[in-house]
PDB file of N, CA and C in Angstrom:
ATOM      1  N   MET A   1      21.296 -10.591-164.504  1.00  0.00           N
ATOM      2  CA  MET A   1      20.867  -9.781-163.393  1.00  0.00           C
ATOM      3  C   MET A   1      19.356  -9.617-163.463  1.00  0.00           C
ATOM      4  N   THR A   2      18.723  -9.797-162.340  1.00  0.00           N
ATOM      5  CA  THR A   2      17.274  -9.648-162.288  1.00  0.00           C
ATOM      6  C   THR A   2      16.913  -8.188-162.036  1.00  0.00           C
ATOM      7  N   VAL A   3      15.643  -7.887-162.217  1.00  0.00           N
ATOM      8  CA  VAL A   3      15.159  -6.533-161.949  1.00  0.00           C
ATOM      9  C   VAL A   3      15.327  -6.210-160.461  1.00  0.00           C
ATOM     10  N   PHE A   4      15.076  -7.181-159.614  1.00  0.00           N
ATOM     11  CA  PHE A   4      15.235  -6.972-158.175  1.00  0.00           C
ATOM     12  C   PHE A   4      16.676  -6.612-157.832  1.00  0.00           C
ATOM     13  N   GLN A   5      17.628  -7.339-158.409  1.00  0.00           N
ATOM     14  CA  GLN A   5      19.037  -7.051-158.154  1.00  0.00           C
ATOM     15  C   GLN A   5      19.408  -5.650-158.646  1.00  0.00           C
ATOM     16  N   ALA A   6      18.917  -5.290-159.822  1.00  0.00           N
ATOM     17  CA  ALA A   6      19.183  -3.948-160.360  1.00  0.00           C
ATOM     18  C   ALA A   6      18.577  -2.880-159.460  1.00  0.00           C
ATOM     19  N   LEU A   7      17.389  -3.136-158.946  1.00  0.00           N
ATOM     20  CA  LEU A   7      16.733  -2.183-158.048  1.00  0.00           C
ATOM     21  C   LEU A   7      17.525  -2.016-156.751  1.00  0.00           C
ATOM     22  N   VAL A   8      17.983  -3.114-156.187  1.00  0.00           N
ATOM     23  CA  VAL A   8      18.777  -3.050-154.954  1.00  0.00           C
ATOM     24  C   VAL A   8      20.065  -2.269-155.195  1.00  0.00           C
ATOM     25  N   LEU A   9      20.746  -2.542-156.302  1.00  0.00           N
ATOM     26  CA  LEU A   9      21.982  -1.819-156.603  1.00  0.00           C
ATOM     27  C   LEU A   9      21.704  -0.340-156.878  1.00  0.00           C
ATOM     28  N   GLY A  10      20.581  -0.038-157.492  1.00  0.00           N
ATOM     29  CA  GLY A  10      20.203   1.358-157.709  1.00  0.00           C
ATOM     30  C   GLY A  10      19.948   2.087-156.403  1.00  0.00           C
ATOM     31  N   ILE A  11      19.322   1.413-155.461  1.00  0.00           N
ATOM     32  CA  ILE A  11      19.083   2.010-154.143  1.00  0.00           C
ATOM     33  C   ILE A  11      20.407   2.238-153.418  1.00  0.00           C
ATOM     34  N   ILE A  12      21.303   1.267-153.505  1.00  0.00           N
ATOM     35  CA  ILE A  12      22.625   1.429-152.891  1.00  0.00           C
ATOM     36  C   ILE A  12      23.346   2.625-153.509  1.00  0.00           C
ATOM     37  N   GLN A  13      23.285   2.741-154.824  1.00  0.00           N
ATOM     38  CA  GLN A  13      23.909   3.873-155.514  1.00  0.00           C
ATOM     39  C   GLN A  13      23.295   5.188-155.050  1.00  0.00           C
ATOM     40  N   GLY A  14      21.984   5.249-155.001  1.00  0.00           N
ATOM     41  CA  GLY A  14      21.306   6.479-154.608  1.00  0.00           C
ATOM     42  C   GLY A  14      21.613   6.899-153.183  1.00  0.00           C
ATOM     43  N   LEU A  15      21.718   5.938-152.286  1.00  0.00           N
ATOM     44  CA  LEU A  15      21.990   6.260-150.885  1.00  0.00           C
ATOM     45  C   LEU A  15      23.448   6.616-150.637  1.00  0.00           C
ATOM     46  N   SER A  16      24.348   6.010-151.377  1.00  0.00           N
ATOM     47  CA  SER A  16      25.770   6.207-151.084  1.00  0.00           C
ATOM     48  C   SER A  16      26.452   7.251-151.960  1.00  0.00           C
ATOM     49  N   GLU A  17      25.804   7.729-153.000  1.00  0.00           N
ATOM     50  CA  GLU A  17      26.463   8.664-153.923  1.00  0.00           C
ATOM     51  C   GLU A  17      26.840   9.977-153.251  1.00  0.00           C
ATOM     52  N   PHE A  18      25.997  10.520-152.424  1.00  0.00           N
ATOM     53  CA  PHE A  18      26.236  11.845-151.871  1.00  0.00           C
ATOM     54  C   PHE A  18      26.777  11.813-150.450  1.00  0.00           C
ATOM     55  N   LEU A  19      27.117  10.643-149.971  1.00  0.00           N
ATOM     56  CA  LEU A  19      27.780  10.514-148.677  1.00  0.00           C
ATOM     57  C   LEU A  19      29.287  10.471-148.913  1.00  0.00           C
ATOM     58  N   PRO A  20      30.077  10.793-147.916  1.00  0.00           N
ATOM     59  CA  PRO A  20      31.534  10.768-148.113  1.00  0.00           C
ATOM     60  C   PRO A  20      32.100   9.347-148.097  1.00  0.00           C
ATOM     61  N   ILE A  21      31.468   8.481-148.856  1.00  0.00           N
ATOM     62  CA  ILE A  21      31.919   7.099-149.029  1.00  0.00           C
ATOM     63  C   ILE A  21      31.860   6.798-150.515  1.00  0.00           C
ATOM     64  N   SER A  22      32.526   5.770-150.926  1.00  0.00           N
ATOM     65  CA  SER A  22      32.603   5.450-152.349  1.00  0.00           C
ATOM     66  C   SER A  22      31.383   4.651-152.792  1.00  0.00           C
ATOM     67  N   SER A  23      30.557   5.268-153.616  1.00  0.00           N
ATOM     68  CA  SER A  23      29.403   4.537-154.145  1.00  0.00           C
ATOM     69  C   SER A  23      29.864   3.460-155.116  1.00  0.00           C
ATOM     70  N   SER A  24      30.956   3.704-155.816  1.00  0.00           N
ATOM     71  CA  SER A  24      31.485   2.702-156.747  1.00  0.00           C
ATOM     72  C   SER A  24      31.950   1.456-155.996  1.00  0.00           C
ATOM     73  N   ALA A  25      32.568   1.656-154.845  1.00  0.00           N
ATOM     74  CA  ALA A  25      33.000   0.511-154.044  1.00  0.00           C
ATOM     75  C   ALA A  25      31.795  -0.275-153.539  1.00  0.00           C
ATOM     76  N   HIS A  26      30.749   0.425-153.150  1.00  0.00           N
ATOM     77  CA  HIS A  26      29.545  -0.272-152.699  1.00  0.00           C
ATOM     78  C   HIS A  26      28.927  -1.070-153.843  1.00  0.00           C
ATOM     79  N   LEU A  27      28.949  -0.508-155.044  1.00  0.00           N
ATOM     80  CA  LEU A  27      28.402  -1.230-156.194  1.00  0.00           C
ATOM     81  C   LEU A  27      29.252  -2.448-156.544  1.00  0.00           C
ATOM     82  N   ALA A  28      30.526  -2.402-156.230  1.00  0.00           N
ATOM     83  CA  ALA A  28      31.393  -3.551-156.481  1.00  0.00           C
ATOM     84  C   ALA A  28      31.262  -4.599-155.380  1.00  0.00           C
ATOM     85  N   LEU A  29      31.097  -4.147-154.140  1.00  0.00           N
ATOM     86  CA  LEU A  29      31.039  -5.078-153.010  1.00  0.00           C
ATOM     87  C   LEU A  29      29.685  -5.758-152.851  1.00  0.00           C
ATOM     88  N   ALA A  30      28.613  -5.049-153.126  1.00  0.00           N
ATOM     89  CA  ALA A  30      27.274  -5.612-152.894  1.00  0.00           C
ATOM     90  C   ALA A  30      27.048  -6.919-153.654  1.00  0.00           C
ATOM     91  N   PRO A  31      27.326  -6.988-154.951  1.00  0.00           N
ATOM     92  CA  PRO A  31      27.130  -8.274-155.636  1.00  0.00           C
ATOM     93  C   PRO A  31      28.035  -9.378-155.083  1.00  0.00           C
ATOM     94  N   TRP A  32      29.246  -9.015-154.688  1.00  0.00           N
ATOM     95  CA  TRP A  32      30.168 -10.009-154.143  1.00  0.00           C
ATOM     96  C   TRP A  32      29.644 -10.554-152.816  1.00  0.00           C
ATOM     97  N   ILE A  33      29.160  -9.658-151.948  1.00  0.00           N
ATOM     98  CA  ILE A  33      28.646 -10.076-150.640  1.00  0.00           C
ATOM     99  C   ILE A  33      27.368 -10.892-150.793  1.00  0.00           C
ATOM    100  N   LEU A  34      26.514 -10.492-151.720  1.00  0.00           N
ATOM    101  CA  LEU A  34      25.227 -11.167-151.905  1.00  0.00           C
ATOM    102  C   LEU A  34      25.302 -12.352-152.868  1.00  0.00           C
ATOM    103  N   HIS A  35      26.498 -12.655-153.371  1.00  0.00           N
ATOM    104  CA  HIS A  35      26.720 -13.767-154.307  1.00  0.00           C
ATOM    105  C   HIS A  35      25.896 -13.618-155.578  1.00  0.00           C
ATOM    106  N   TRP A  36      25.850 -12.390-156.087  1.00  0.00           N
ATOM    107  CA  TRP A  36      25.179 -12.100-157.350  1.00  0.00           C
ATOM    108  C   TRP A  36      26.230 -11.983-158.443  1.00  0.00           C
ATOM    109  N   PRO A  37      25.828 -12.149-159.690  1.00  0.00           N
ATOM    110  CA  PRO A  37      26.804 -11.957-160.771  1.00  0.00           C
ATOM    111  C   PRO A  37      27.221 -10.488-160.864  1.00  0.00           C
ATOM    112  N   ASP A  38      28.446 -10.275-161.327  1.00  0.00           N
ATOM    113  CA  ASP A  38      28.950  -8.910-161.491  1.00  0.00           C
ATOM    114  C   ASP A  38      28.152  -8.217-162.592  1.00  0.00           C
ATOM    115  N   PRO A  39      27.545  -7.063-162.303  1.00  0.00           N
ATOM    116  CA  PRO A  39      26.728  -6.392-163.316  1.00  0.00           C
ATOM    117  C   PRO A  39      27.545  -5.768-164.438  1.00  0.00           C
ATOM    118  N   GLY A  40      28.810  -5.540-164.217  1.00  0.00           N
ATOM    119  CA  GLY A  40      29.662  -4.993-165.259  1.00  0.00           C
ATOM    120  C   GLY A  40      29.768  -3.483-165.210  1.00  0.00           C
ATOM    121  N   LEU A  41      30.744  -2.999-165.944  1.00  0.00           N
ATOM    122  CA  LEU A  41      31.038  -1.572-165.957  1.00  0.00           C
ATOM    123  C   LEU A  41      29.908  -0.763-166.585  1.00  0.00           C
ATOM    124  N   ALA A  42      29.279  -1.291-167.620  1.00  0.00           N
ATOM    125  CA  ALA A  42      28.200  -0.551-168.293  1.00  0.00           C
ATOM    126  C   ALA A  42      27.046  -0.268-167.331  1.00  0.00           C
ATOM    127  N   PHE A  43      26.739  -1.216-166.470  1.00  0.00           N
ATOM    128  CA  PHE A  43      25.669  -1.009-165.492  1.00  0.00           C
ATOM    129  C   PHE A  43      26.059   0.079-164.492  1.00  0.00           C
ATOM    130  N   ASP A  44      27.315   0.058-164.031  1.00  0.00           N
ATOM    131  CA  ASP A  44      27.782   1.094-163.107  1.00  0.00           C
ATOM    132  C   ASP A  44      27.713   2.475-163.751  1.00  0.00           C
ATOM    133  N   VAL A  45      28.128   2.561-165.002  1.00  0.00           N
ATOM    134  CA  VAL A  45      28.079   3.840-165.713  1.00  0.00           C
ATOM    135  C   VAL A  45      26.636   4.305-165.859  1.00  0.00           C
ATOM    136  N   ALA A  46      25.730   3.386-166.163  1.00  0.00           N
ATOM    137  CA  ALA A  46      24.315   3.743-166.300  1.00  0.00           C
ATOM    138  C   ALA A  46      23.756   4.266-164.977  1.00  0.00           C
ATOM    139  N   LEU A  47      24.139   3.653-163.868  1.00  0.00           N
ATOM    140  CA  LEU A  47      23.681   4.140-162.562  1.00  0.00           C
ATOM    141  C   LEU A  47      24.226   5.530-162.271  1.00  0.00           C
ATOM    142  N   HIS A  48      25.491   5.769-162.583  1.00  0.00           N
ATOM    143  CA  HIS A  48      26.064   7.097-162.357  1.00  0.00           C
ATOM    144  C   HIS A  48      25.438   8.130-163.291  1.00  0.00           C
ATOM    145  N   PHE A  49      25.123   7.735-164.508  1.00  0.00           N
ATOM    146  CA  PHE A  49      24.447   8.648-165.432  1.00  0.00           C
ATOM    147  C   PHE A  49      23.056   8.995-164.905  1.00  0.00           C
ATOM    148  N   GLY A  50      22.370   8.011-164.348  1.00  0.00           N
ATOM    149  CA  GLY A  50      21.066   8.268-163.735  1.00  0.00           C
ATOM    150  C   GLY A  50      21.170   9.237-162.569  1.00  0.00           C
ATOM    151  N   THR A  51      22.234   9.104-161.783  1.00  0.00           N
ATOM    152  CA  THR A  51      22.468  10.040-160.684  1.00  0.00           C
ATOM    153  C   THR A  51      22.691  11.447-161.218  1.00  0.00           C
ATOM    154  N   LEU A  52      23.473  11.559-162.285  1.00  0.00           N
ATOM    155  CA  LEU A  52      23.714  12.866-162.904  1.00  0.00           C
ATOM    156  C   LEU A  52      22.408  13.491-163.375  1.00  0.00           C
ATOM    157  N   LEU A  53      21.573  12.713-164.037  1.00  0.00           N
ATOM    158  CA  LEU A  53      20.287  13.236-164.508  1.00  0.00           C
ATOM    159  C   LEU A  53      19.405  13.675-163.347  1.00  0.00           C
ATOM    160  N   ALA A  54      19.415  12.911-162.264  1.00  0.00           N
ATOM    161  CA  ALA A  54      18.610  13.277-161.096  1.00  0.00           C
ATOM    162  C   ALA A  54      19.084  14.593-160.488  1.00  0.00           C
ATOM    163  N   VAL A  55      20.397  14.784-160.410  1.00  0.00           N
ATOM    164  CA  VAL A  55      20.939  16.031-159.856  1.00  0.00           C
ATOM    165  C   VAL A  55      20.605  17.202-160.765  1.00  0.00           C
ATOM    166  N   LEU A  56      20.763  17.019-162.067  1.00  0.00           N
ATOM    167  CA  LEU A  56      20.426  18.093-163.006  1.00  0.00           C
ATOM    168  C   LEU A  56      18.952  18.458-162.912  1.00  0.00           C
ATOM    169  N   TRP A  57      18.092  17.466-162.783  1.00  0.00           N
ATOM    170  CA  TRP A  57      16.658  17.725-162.673  1.00  0.00           C
ATOM    171  C   TRP A  57      16.333  18.438-161.362  1.00  0.00           C
ATOM    172  N   TYR A  58      16.934  17.999-160.268  1.00  0.00           N
ATOM    173  CA  TYR A  58      16.652  18.590-158.962  1.00  0.00           C
ATOM    174  C   TYR A  58      17.052  20.065-158.926  1.00  0.00           C
ATOM    175  N   PHE A  59      18.181  20.385-159.534  1.00  0.00           N
ATOM    176  CA  PHE A  59      18.684  21.758-159.537  1.00  0.00           C
ATOM    177  C   PHE A  59      18.376  22.484-160.842  1.00  0.00           C
ATOM    178  N   ARG A  60      17.332  22.079-161.531  1.00  0.00           N
ATOM    179  CA  ARG A  60      17.028  22.661-162.849  1.00  0.00           C
ATOM    180  C   ARG A  60      16.775  24.162-162.776  1.00  0.00           C
ATOM    181  N   ALA A  61      16.129  24.645-161.726  1.00  0.00           N
ATOM    182  CA  ALA A  61      15.868  26.085-161.610  1.00  0.00           C
ATOM    183  C   ALA A  61      17.181  26.859-161.490  1.00  0.00           C
ATOM    184  N   GLU A  62      18.118  26.327-160.713  1.00  0.00           N
ATOM    185  CA  GLU A  62      19.415  26.982-160.571  1.00  0.00           C
ATOM    186  C   GLU A  62      20.186  26.963-161.887  1.00  0.00           C
ATOM    187  N   TRP A  63      20.133  25.838-162.618  1.00  0.00           N
ATOM    188  CA  TRP A  63      20.815  25.751-163.917  1.00  0.00           C
ATOM    189  C   TRP A  63      20.221  26.749-164.903  1.00  0.00           C
ATOM    190  N   ILE A  64      18.907  26.854-164.903  1.00  0.00           N
ATOM    191  CA  ILE A  64      18.254  27.808-165.815  1.00  0.00           C
ATOM    192  C   ILE A  64      18.651  29.230-165.451  1.00  0.00           C
ATOM    193  N   ALA A  65      18.669  29.545-164.158  1.00  0.00           N
ATOM    194  CA  ALA A  65      19.070  30.890-163.722  1.00  0.00           C
ATOM    195  C   ALA A  65      20.511  31.187-164.124  1.00  0.00           C
ATOM    196  N   LEU A  66      21.396  30.209-163.995  1.00  0.00           N
ATOM    197  CA  LEU A  66      22.788  30.401-164.397  1.00  0.00           C
ATOM    198  C   LEU A  66      22.911  30.643-165.897  1.00  0.00           C
ATOM    199  N   LEU A  67      22.185  29.871-166.688  1.00  0.00           N
ATOM    200  CA  LEU A  67      22.246  30.036-168.142  1.00  0.00           C
ATOM    201  C   LEU A  67      21.679  31.382-168.578  1.00  0.00           C
ATOM    202  N   VAL A  68      20.583  31.795-167.967  1.00  0.00           N
ATOM    203  CA  VAL A  68      19.992  33.099-168.302  1.00  0.00           C
ATOM    204  C   VAL A  68      20.951  34.220-167.910  1.00  0.00           C
ATOM    205  N   ALA A  69      21.569  34.121-166.741  1.00  0.00           N
ATOM    206  CA  ALA A  69      22.525  35.143-166.306  1.00  0.00           C
ATOM    207  C   ALA A  69      23.731  35.192-167.237  1.00  0.00           C
ATOM    208  N   ALA A  70      24.220  34.037-167.664  1.00  0.00           N
ATOM    209  CA  ALA A  70      25.352  34.009-168.595  1.00  0.00           C
ATOM    210  C   ALA A  70      24.974  34.646-169.924  1.00  0.00           C
ATOM    211  N   LYS A  71      23.772  34.355-170.405  1.00  0.00           N
ATOM    212  CA  LYS A  71      23.303  34.963-171.654  1.00  0.00           C
ATOM    213  C   LYS A  71      23.207  36.469-171.505  1.00  0.00           C
ATOM    214  N   ASP A  72      22.670  36.926-170.393  1.00  0.00           N
ATOM    215  CA  ASP A  72      22.540  38.367-170.156  1.00  0.00           C
ATOM    216  C   ASP A  72      23.905  39.054-170.112  1.00  0.00           C
ATOM    217  N   ILE A  73      24.875  38.418-169.488  1.00  0.00           N
ATOM    218  CA  ILE A  73      26.222  38.988-169.425  1.00  0.00           C
ATOM    219  C   ILE A  73      26.821  39.087-170.825  1.00  0.00           C
ATOM    220  N   LEU A  74      26.667  38.026-171.617  1.00  0.00           N
ATOM    221  CA  LEU A  74      27.213  38.048-172.975  1.00  0.00           C
ATOM    222  C   LEU A  74      26.540  39.109-173.831  1.00  0.00           C
ATOM    223  N   VAL A  75      25.240  39.257-173.704  1.00  0.00           N
ATOM    224  CA  VAL A  75      24.518  40.280-174.468  1.00  0.00           C
ATOM    225  C   VAL A  75      24.963  41.667-174.025  1.00  0.00           C
ATOM    226  N   LYS A  76      25.119  41.868-172.720  1.00  0.00           N
ATOM    227  CA  LYS A  76      25.547  43.166-172.199  1.00  0.00           C
ATOM    228  C   LYS A  76      26.951  43.512-172.696  1.00  0.00           C
ATOM    229  N   ARG A  77      27.851  42.537-172.713  1.00  0.00           N
ATOM    230  CA  ARG A  77      29.210  42.777-173.210  1.00  0.00           C
ATOM    231  C   ARG A  77      29.199  43.129-174.693  1.00  0.00           C
ATOM    232  N   ARG A  78      28.348  42.459-175.450  1.00  0.00           N
ATOM    233  CA  ARG A  78      28.272  42.727-176.883  1.00  0.00           C
ATOM    234  C   ARG A  78      27.759  44.147-177.136  1.00  0.00           C
ATOM    235  N   ILE A  79      26.795  44.589-176.339  1.00  0.00           N
ATOM    236  CA  ILE A  79      26.237  45.938-176.502  1.00  0.00           C
ATOM    237  C   ILE A  79      27.282  46.985-176.136  1.00  0.00           C
ATOM    238  N   GLU A  80      28.071  46.720-175.090  1.00  0.00           N
ATOM    239  CA  GLU A  80      29.063  47.688-174.625  1.00  0.00           C
ATOM    240  C   GLU A  80      30.251  47.812-175.568  1.00  0.00           C
ATOM    241  N   THR A  81      30.528  46.803-176.358  1.00  0.00           N
ATOM    242  CA  THR A  81      31.709  46.873-177.234  1.00  0.00           C
ATOM    243  C   THR A  81      31.388  47.315-178.625  1.00  0.00           C
TER     244      THR A  81
END
């Protein structure tokens, strides 16, 4: 797989992940339609992991607020008991 092919598949993954369509199906169909070699399961997992990291980074402020609130609740419960 070339860098260009990986980039195209990454763009397909990024565009189709949050739409109500299967990004995994698009990742399987794109190489078949374009007559590219199958990138394999490890590549698909890496793309999905990249999507997970992007979502975690985008919502990092919300995640931090949730963790701080959970810590505060646990500390408050410990003080009350």
